[in-house]
Coordinates of C-alpha atoms in Angstrom, one line a residue:
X1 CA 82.6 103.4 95.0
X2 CA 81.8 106.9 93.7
X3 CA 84.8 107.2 92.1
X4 CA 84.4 104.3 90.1
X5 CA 82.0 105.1 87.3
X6 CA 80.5 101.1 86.8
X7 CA 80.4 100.9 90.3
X8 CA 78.3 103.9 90.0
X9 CA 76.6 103.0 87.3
X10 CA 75.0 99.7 88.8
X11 CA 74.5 101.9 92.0
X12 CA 72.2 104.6 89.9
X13 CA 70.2 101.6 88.5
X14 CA 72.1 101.3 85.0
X15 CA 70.8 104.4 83.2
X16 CA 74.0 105.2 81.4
X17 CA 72.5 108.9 81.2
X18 CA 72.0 109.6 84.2
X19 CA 75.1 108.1 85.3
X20 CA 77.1 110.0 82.4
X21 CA 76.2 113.4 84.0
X22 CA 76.2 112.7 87.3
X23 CA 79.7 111.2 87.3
X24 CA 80.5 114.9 85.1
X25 CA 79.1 117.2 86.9
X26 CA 78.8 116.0 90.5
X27 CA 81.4 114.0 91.5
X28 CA 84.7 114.6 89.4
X29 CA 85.5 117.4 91.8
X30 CA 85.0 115.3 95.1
X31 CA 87.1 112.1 93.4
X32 CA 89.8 114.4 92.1
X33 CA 90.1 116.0 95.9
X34 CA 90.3 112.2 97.1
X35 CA 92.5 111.1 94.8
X36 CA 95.0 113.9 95.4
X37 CA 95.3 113.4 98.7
X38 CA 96.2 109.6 98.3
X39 CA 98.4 110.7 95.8
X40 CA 100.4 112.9 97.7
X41 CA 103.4 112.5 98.0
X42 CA 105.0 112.6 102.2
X43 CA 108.6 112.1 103.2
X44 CA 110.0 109.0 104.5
X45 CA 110.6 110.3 108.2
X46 CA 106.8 111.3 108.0
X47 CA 105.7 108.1 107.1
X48 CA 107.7 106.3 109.6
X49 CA 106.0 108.2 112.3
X50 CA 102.3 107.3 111.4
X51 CA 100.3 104.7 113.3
X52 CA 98.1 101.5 112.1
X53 CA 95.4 104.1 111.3
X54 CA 97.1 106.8 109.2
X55 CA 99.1 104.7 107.5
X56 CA 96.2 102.6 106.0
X57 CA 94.3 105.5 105.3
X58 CA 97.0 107.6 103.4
X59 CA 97.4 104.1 101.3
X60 CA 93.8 105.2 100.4
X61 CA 91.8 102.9 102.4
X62 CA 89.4 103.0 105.0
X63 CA 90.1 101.5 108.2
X64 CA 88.1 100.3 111.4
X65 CA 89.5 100.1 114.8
X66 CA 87.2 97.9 117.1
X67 CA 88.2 97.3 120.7
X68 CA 86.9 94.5 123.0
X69 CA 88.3 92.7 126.7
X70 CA 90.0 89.1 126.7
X71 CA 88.8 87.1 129.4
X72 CA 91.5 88.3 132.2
X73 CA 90.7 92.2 131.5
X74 CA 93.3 93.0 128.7
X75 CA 91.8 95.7 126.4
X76 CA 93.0 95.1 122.5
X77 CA 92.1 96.4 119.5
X78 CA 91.3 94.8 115.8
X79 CA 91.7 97.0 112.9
X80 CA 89.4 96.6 109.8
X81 CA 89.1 97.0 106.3
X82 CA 85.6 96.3 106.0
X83 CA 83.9 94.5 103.4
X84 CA 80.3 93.7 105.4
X85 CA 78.9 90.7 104.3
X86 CA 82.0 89.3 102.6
X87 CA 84.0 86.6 104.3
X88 CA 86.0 87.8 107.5
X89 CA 90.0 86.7 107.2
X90 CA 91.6 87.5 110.6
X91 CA 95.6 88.1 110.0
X92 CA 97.5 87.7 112.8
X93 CA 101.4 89.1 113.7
X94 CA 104.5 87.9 115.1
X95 CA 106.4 88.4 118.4
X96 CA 107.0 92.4 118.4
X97 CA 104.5 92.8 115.6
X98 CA 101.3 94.8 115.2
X99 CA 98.8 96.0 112.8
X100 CA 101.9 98.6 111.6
X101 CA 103.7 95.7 111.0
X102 CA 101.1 94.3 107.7
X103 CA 100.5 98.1 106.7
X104 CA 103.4 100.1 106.3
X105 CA 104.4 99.3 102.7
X106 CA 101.3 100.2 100.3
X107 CA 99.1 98.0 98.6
X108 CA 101.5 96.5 96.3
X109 CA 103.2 94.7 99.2
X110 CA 100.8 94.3 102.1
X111 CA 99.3 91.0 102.0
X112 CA 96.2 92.9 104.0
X113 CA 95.6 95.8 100.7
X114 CA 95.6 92.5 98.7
X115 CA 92.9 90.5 100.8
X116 CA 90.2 93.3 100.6
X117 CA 91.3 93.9 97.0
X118 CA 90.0 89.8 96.6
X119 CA 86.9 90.5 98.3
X120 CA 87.0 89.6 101.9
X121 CA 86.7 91.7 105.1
X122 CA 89.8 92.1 106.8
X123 CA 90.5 92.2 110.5
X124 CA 94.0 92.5 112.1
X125 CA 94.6 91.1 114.9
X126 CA 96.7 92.8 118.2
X127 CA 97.8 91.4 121.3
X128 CA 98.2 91.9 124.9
X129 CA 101.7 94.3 125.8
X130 CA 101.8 95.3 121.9
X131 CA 101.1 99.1 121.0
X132 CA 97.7 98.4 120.5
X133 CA 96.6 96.3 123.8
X134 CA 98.4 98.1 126.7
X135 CA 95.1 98.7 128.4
X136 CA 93.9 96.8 131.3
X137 CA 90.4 96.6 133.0
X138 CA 92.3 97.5 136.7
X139 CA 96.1 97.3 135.9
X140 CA 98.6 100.0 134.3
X141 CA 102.0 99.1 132.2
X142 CA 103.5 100.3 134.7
X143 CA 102.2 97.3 137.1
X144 CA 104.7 94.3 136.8
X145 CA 101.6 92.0 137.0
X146 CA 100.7 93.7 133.4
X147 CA 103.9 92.2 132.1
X148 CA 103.2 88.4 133.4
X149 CA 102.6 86.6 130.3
X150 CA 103.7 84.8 127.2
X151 CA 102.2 83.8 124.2
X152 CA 100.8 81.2 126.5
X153 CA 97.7 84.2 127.0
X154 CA 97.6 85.2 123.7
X155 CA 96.7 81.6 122.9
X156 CA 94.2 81.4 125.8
X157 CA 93.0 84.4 125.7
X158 CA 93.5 86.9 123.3
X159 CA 93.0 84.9 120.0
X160 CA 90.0 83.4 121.2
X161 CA 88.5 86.7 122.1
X162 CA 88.9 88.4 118.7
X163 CA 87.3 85.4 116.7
X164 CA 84.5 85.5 119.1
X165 CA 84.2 89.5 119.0
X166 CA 84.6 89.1 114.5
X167 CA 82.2 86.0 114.6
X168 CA 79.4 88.0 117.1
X169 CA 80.2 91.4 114.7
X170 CA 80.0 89.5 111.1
X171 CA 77.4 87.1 111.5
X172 CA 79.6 84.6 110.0
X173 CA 79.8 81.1 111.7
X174 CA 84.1 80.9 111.4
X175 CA 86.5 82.9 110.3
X176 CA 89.6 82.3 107.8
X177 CA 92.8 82.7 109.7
X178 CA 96.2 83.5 108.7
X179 CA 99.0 83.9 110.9
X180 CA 102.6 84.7 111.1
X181 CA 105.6 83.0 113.4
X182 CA 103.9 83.5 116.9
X183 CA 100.5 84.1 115.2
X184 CA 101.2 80.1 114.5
X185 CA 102.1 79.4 117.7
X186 CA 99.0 81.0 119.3
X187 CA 96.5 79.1 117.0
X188 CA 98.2 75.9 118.6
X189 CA 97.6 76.8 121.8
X190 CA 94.3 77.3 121.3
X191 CA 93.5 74.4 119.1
X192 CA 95.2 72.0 121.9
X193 CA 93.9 74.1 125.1
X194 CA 90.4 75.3 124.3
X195 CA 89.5 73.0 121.0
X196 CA 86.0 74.2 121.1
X197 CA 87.3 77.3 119.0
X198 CA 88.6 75.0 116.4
X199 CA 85.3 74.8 114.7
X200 CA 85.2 78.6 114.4
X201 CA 88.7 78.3 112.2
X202 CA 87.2 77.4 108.6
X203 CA 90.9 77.4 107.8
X204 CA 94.1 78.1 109.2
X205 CA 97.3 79.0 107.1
X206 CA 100.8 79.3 109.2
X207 CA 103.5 81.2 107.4
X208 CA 106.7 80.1 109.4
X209 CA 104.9 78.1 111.9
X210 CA 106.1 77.8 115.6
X211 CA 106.0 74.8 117.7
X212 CA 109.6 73.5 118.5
X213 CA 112.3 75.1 117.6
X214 CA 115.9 73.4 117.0
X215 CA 118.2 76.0 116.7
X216 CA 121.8 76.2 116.2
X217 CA 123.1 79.6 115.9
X218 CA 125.4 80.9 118.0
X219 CA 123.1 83.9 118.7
X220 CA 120.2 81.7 120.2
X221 CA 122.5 79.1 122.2
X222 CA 124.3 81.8 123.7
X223 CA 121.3 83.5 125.0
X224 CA 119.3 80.5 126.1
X225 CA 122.7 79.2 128.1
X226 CA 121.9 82.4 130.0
X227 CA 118.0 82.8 129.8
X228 CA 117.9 82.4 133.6
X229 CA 120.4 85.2 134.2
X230 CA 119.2 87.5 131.7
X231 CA 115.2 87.3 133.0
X232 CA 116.6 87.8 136.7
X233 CA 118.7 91.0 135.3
X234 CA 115.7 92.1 133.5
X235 CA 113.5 91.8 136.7
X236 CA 115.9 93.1 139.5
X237 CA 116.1 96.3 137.2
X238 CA 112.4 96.6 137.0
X239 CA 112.5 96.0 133.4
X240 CA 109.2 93.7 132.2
X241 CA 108.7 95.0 129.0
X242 CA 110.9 94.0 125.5
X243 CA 111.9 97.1 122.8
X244 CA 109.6 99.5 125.0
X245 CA 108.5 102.5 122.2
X246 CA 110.6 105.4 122.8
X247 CA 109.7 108.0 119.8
X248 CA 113.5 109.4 120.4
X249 CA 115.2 106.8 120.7
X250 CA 113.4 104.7 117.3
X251 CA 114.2 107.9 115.8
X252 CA 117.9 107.7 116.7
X253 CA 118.0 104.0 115.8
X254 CA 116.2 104.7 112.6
X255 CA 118.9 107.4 111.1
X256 CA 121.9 105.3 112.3
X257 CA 120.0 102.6 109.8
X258 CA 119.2 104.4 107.2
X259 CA 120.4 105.0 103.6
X260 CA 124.0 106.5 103.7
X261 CA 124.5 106.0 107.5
X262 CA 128.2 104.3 107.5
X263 CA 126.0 101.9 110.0
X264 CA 123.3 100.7 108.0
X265 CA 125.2 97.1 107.4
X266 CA 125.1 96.7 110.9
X267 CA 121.5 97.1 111.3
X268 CA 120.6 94.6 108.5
X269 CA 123.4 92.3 109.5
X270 CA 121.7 92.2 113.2
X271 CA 118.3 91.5 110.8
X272 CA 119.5 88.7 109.8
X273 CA 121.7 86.8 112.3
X274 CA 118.3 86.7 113.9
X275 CA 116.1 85.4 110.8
X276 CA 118.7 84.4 108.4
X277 CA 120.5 86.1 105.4
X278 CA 118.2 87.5 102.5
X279 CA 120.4 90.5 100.8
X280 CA 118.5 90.2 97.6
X281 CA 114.6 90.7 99.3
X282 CA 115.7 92.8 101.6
X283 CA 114.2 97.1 100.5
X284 CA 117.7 99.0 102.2
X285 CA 115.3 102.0 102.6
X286 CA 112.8 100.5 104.4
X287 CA 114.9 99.3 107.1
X288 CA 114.3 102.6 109.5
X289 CA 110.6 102.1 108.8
X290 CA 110.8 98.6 109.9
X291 CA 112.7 99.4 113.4
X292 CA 110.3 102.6 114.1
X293 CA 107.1 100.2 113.9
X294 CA 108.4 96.9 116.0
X295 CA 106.5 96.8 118.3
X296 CA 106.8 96.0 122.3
X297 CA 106.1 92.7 123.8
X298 CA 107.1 90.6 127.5
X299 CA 110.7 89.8 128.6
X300 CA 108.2 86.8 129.5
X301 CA 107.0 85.9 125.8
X302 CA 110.9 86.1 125.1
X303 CA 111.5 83.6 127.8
X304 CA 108.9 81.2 126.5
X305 CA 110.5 81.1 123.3
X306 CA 113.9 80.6 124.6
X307 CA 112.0 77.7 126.6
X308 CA 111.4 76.2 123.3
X309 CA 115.2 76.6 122.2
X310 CA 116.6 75.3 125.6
X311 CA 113.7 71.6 125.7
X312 CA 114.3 71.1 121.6
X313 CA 111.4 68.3 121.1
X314 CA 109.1 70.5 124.0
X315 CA 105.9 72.3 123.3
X316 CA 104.9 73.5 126.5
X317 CA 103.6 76.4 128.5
X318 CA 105.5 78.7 130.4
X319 CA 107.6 76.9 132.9
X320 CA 107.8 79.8 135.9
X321 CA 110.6 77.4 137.3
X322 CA 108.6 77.5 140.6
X323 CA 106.9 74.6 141.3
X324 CA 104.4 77.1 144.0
X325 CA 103.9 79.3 141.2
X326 CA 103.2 76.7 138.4
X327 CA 100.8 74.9 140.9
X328 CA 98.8 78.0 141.1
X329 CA 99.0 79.1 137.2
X330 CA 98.4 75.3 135.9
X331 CA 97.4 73.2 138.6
X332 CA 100.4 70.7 138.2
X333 CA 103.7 71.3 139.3
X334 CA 105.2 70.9 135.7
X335 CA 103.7 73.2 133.0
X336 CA 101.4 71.3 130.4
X337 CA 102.6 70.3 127.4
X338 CA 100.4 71.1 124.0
X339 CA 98.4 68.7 122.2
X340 CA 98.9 69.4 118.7
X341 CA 96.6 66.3 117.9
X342 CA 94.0 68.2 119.6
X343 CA 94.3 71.0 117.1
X344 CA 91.5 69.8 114.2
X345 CA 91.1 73.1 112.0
X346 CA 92.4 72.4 108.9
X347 CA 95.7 73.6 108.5
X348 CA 98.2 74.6 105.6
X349 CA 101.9 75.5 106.4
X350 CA 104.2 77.8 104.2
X351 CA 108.0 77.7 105.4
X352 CA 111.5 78.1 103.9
X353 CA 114.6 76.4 104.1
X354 CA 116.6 79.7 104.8
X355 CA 114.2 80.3 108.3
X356 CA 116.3 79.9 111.1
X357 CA 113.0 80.4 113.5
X358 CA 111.2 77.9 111.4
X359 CA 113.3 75.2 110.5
X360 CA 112.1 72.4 108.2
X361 CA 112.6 69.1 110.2
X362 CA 110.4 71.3 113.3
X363 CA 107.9 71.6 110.3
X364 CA 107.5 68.2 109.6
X365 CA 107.3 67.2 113.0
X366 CA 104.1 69.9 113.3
X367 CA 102.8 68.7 109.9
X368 CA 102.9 64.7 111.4
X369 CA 101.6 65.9 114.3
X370 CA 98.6 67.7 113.5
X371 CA 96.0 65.5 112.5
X372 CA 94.1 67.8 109.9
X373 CA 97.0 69.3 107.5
X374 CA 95.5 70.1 103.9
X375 CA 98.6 71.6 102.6
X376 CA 102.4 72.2 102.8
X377 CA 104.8 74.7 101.1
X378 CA 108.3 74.9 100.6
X379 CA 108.7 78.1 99.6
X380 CA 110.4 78.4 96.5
X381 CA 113.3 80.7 96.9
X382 CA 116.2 79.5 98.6
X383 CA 117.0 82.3 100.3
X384 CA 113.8 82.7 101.5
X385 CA 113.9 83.9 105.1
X386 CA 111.6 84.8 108.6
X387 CA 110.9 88.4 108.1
X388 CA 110.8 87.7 104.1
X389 CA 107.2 86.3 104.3
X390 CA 106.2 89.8 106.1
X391 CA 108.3 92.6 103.8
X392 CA 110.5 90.4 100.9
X393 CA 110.2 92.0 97.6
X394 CA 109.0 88.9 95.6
X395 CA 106.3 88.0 98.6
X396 CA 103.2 88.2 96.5
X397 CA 104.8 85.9 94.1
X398 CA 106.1 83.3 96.2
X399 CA 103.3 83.1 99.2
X400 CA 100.9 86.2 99.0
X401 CA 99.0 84.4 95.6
X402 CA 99.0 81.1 97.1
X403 CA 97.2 82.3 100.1
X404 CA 94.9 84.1 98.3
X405 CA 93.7 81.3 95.7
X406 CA 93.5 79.5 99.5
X407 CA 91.3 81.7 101.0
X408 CA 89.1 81.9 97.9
X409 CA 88.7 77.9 98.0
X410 CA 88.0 78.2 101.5
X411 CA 85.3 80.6 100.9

């Protein structure tokens, strides 16, 4: 605000005098010392190894980080760029996604920069096991009993806590959500599990929402024909976390992938086997800055998902395939299914023909199924693919305006 000189100008009462020297005299030196810095210009390898916090800061913002404790003990943190009193939008990542994830590309890209730029108060949302939630009331990561959940939790737990923490913080009543892949998935659980919170949603918009998930690459089948296998591996080895952070080994996987590594093709083409083919959106010299900031998750919250891929036409919670051990977690010895009718926050859904996570005929099915849907998107690219709504050059354009002009309506 001091750097603005009608910003100051209201501030100082509207003497255009007074506002004239003090502007000249007092605070050209202190804007031109802030503006440098945000100005200056880092390496790529530098920026790569910032966190949620430095990066939004060196984009020239401010930043909050407020920490709270979900119901079953897990301590998570929400990053802010406050606007106090404006509306609070909550924006909520994918599976192996964090804050890092919405920040890392500058205001220009970040659909985050562009919601406090339209006047509301931003709060990103982390979850349990992520790089920003691996804190417990009485367990460590290293406890397997850390590792023992899906996005079955998040749903339950985590996503419920952070609107009540924003709503208790902001005064507001609700809170505008917007979510991402499994942030769509969550907001389903939570709609059909606890619908009490649905009222606190004044309105939810899903890029690439997440329900059921018919799949047919090769990738996905192959891996769910062997879930069972590859979760006993992953268990016998003592390994409960997926893509743990190691700085030296992100920093080996990030110069194999970057520009002028003979490997770089493979990198992307892994990309998008997974999400589907986008050469055209895709920045080549962001890729290493994309694989240094994924971020960790549960081999269990991978399970769940292949759950989805293996019972096509199944929306339920995590089936521990021990009837003992479901008893105890859900009371029944099958794992209950979700109610999307259940779910009554109104609800608009973005998705793209080229997502192989989100394809269209599971769209339709959540868009019938849900019984207060106030809008649906095709996207209009055809290319348009999974990671695309998150870091594709022409986002703003295709999705990023929309959901603005939503959020404004909303307001």
């Amino acid at each position: 605000m001091l750097c603005d000189r009608r910003k100051l100008c209201r501030m100082l009462g509207g003497d255009s005098l007074v506002c004239v020297l003090v502007y000249l005299f007092v605070l050209i030196d202190y804007c031109g010392v802030i503006e440098g810095a945000r100005q200056r210009r880092i390496s790529q390898k530098e920026l790569e190894a910032m966190n949620a916090e430095q990066l939004i800061n060196y984009y020239g913002y401010n930043v909050e980080s407020h920490r709270f404790v979900t119901y079953d003990g897990y301590v998570l943190t929400l990053h802010r760029l406050a606007r106090p009193m404006a509306r609070p939008v909550l924006l909520q990542h994918g599976v192996m996604g964090s804050t890092e994830t919405w920040v890392m590309q500058g205001p220009k890209r970040d659909l985050p920069y562009m919601m406090y730029e339209a006047g509301f108060d931003v709060w990103i949302g982390n979850v349990r096991g992520n790089l920003y939630g691996r804190n417990h009331v009485n367990m460590s990561v290293l406890d397997p009993k850390f590792w023992e959940f899906s996005w079955h939790e998040m749903g339950l737990y985590d996503l419920p806590g952070m609107l009540d923490y924003i709503i208790q913080w902001t005064g507001y009543p609700d809170v505008l959500y917007v979510g991402h892949s499994m942030g769509t998935t969550m907001a389903y659980v939570m709609g059909s599990m606890r619908p009490e919170y649905n009222r606190k949603i004044r309105v939810s918009i899903h890029m690439a929402p997440v329900a059921y998930m018919t799949l047919r690459e090769f990738f996905y089948l192959y891996y769910v024909k062997f879930r069972t296998q590859f979760t006993r591996m992953y268990t016998r080895n003592g390994i409960y976390e997926l893509l743990p952070r190691n700085k030296y080994l992100r920093m080996i996987q990030a110069d194999l992938c970057r520009d002028g590594s003979p490997f770089q093709w493979i990198c992307i083409d892994m990309f998008f086997t997974l999400t589907g083919a986008d050469w055209e959106q895709l920045n080549r010299t962001m890729v290493p800055m994309y694989l240094r900031h994924a971020s960790p998750s549960s081999i269990q919250t991978l399970d769940h998902f292949s759950q989805l891929i293996a019972r096509p036409g199944m929306f339920m919670a995590y089936d521990y395939k021990n009837i003992r051990k479901n008893y105890e977690k859900y009371g029944s010895y099958e794992p209950p299914t979700y109610n999307l009718s259940r779910v009554t926050a109104p609800a608009v859904l973005f998705y793209a023909k080229n997502d192989f996570l989100s394809r269209q005929v599971d769209v339709d099915r959540i868009s019938r199924e849900l019984p207060n849907v106030v809008g649906k998107k095709l996207i209009q690219y055809r290319k348009f693919n999974h990671i695309d709504y998150l870091w594709g050059k022409y986002s703003k354009k295709l999705v990023y305006d929309d959901i603005i002009n939503l959020l404004r309506l909303y307001s």
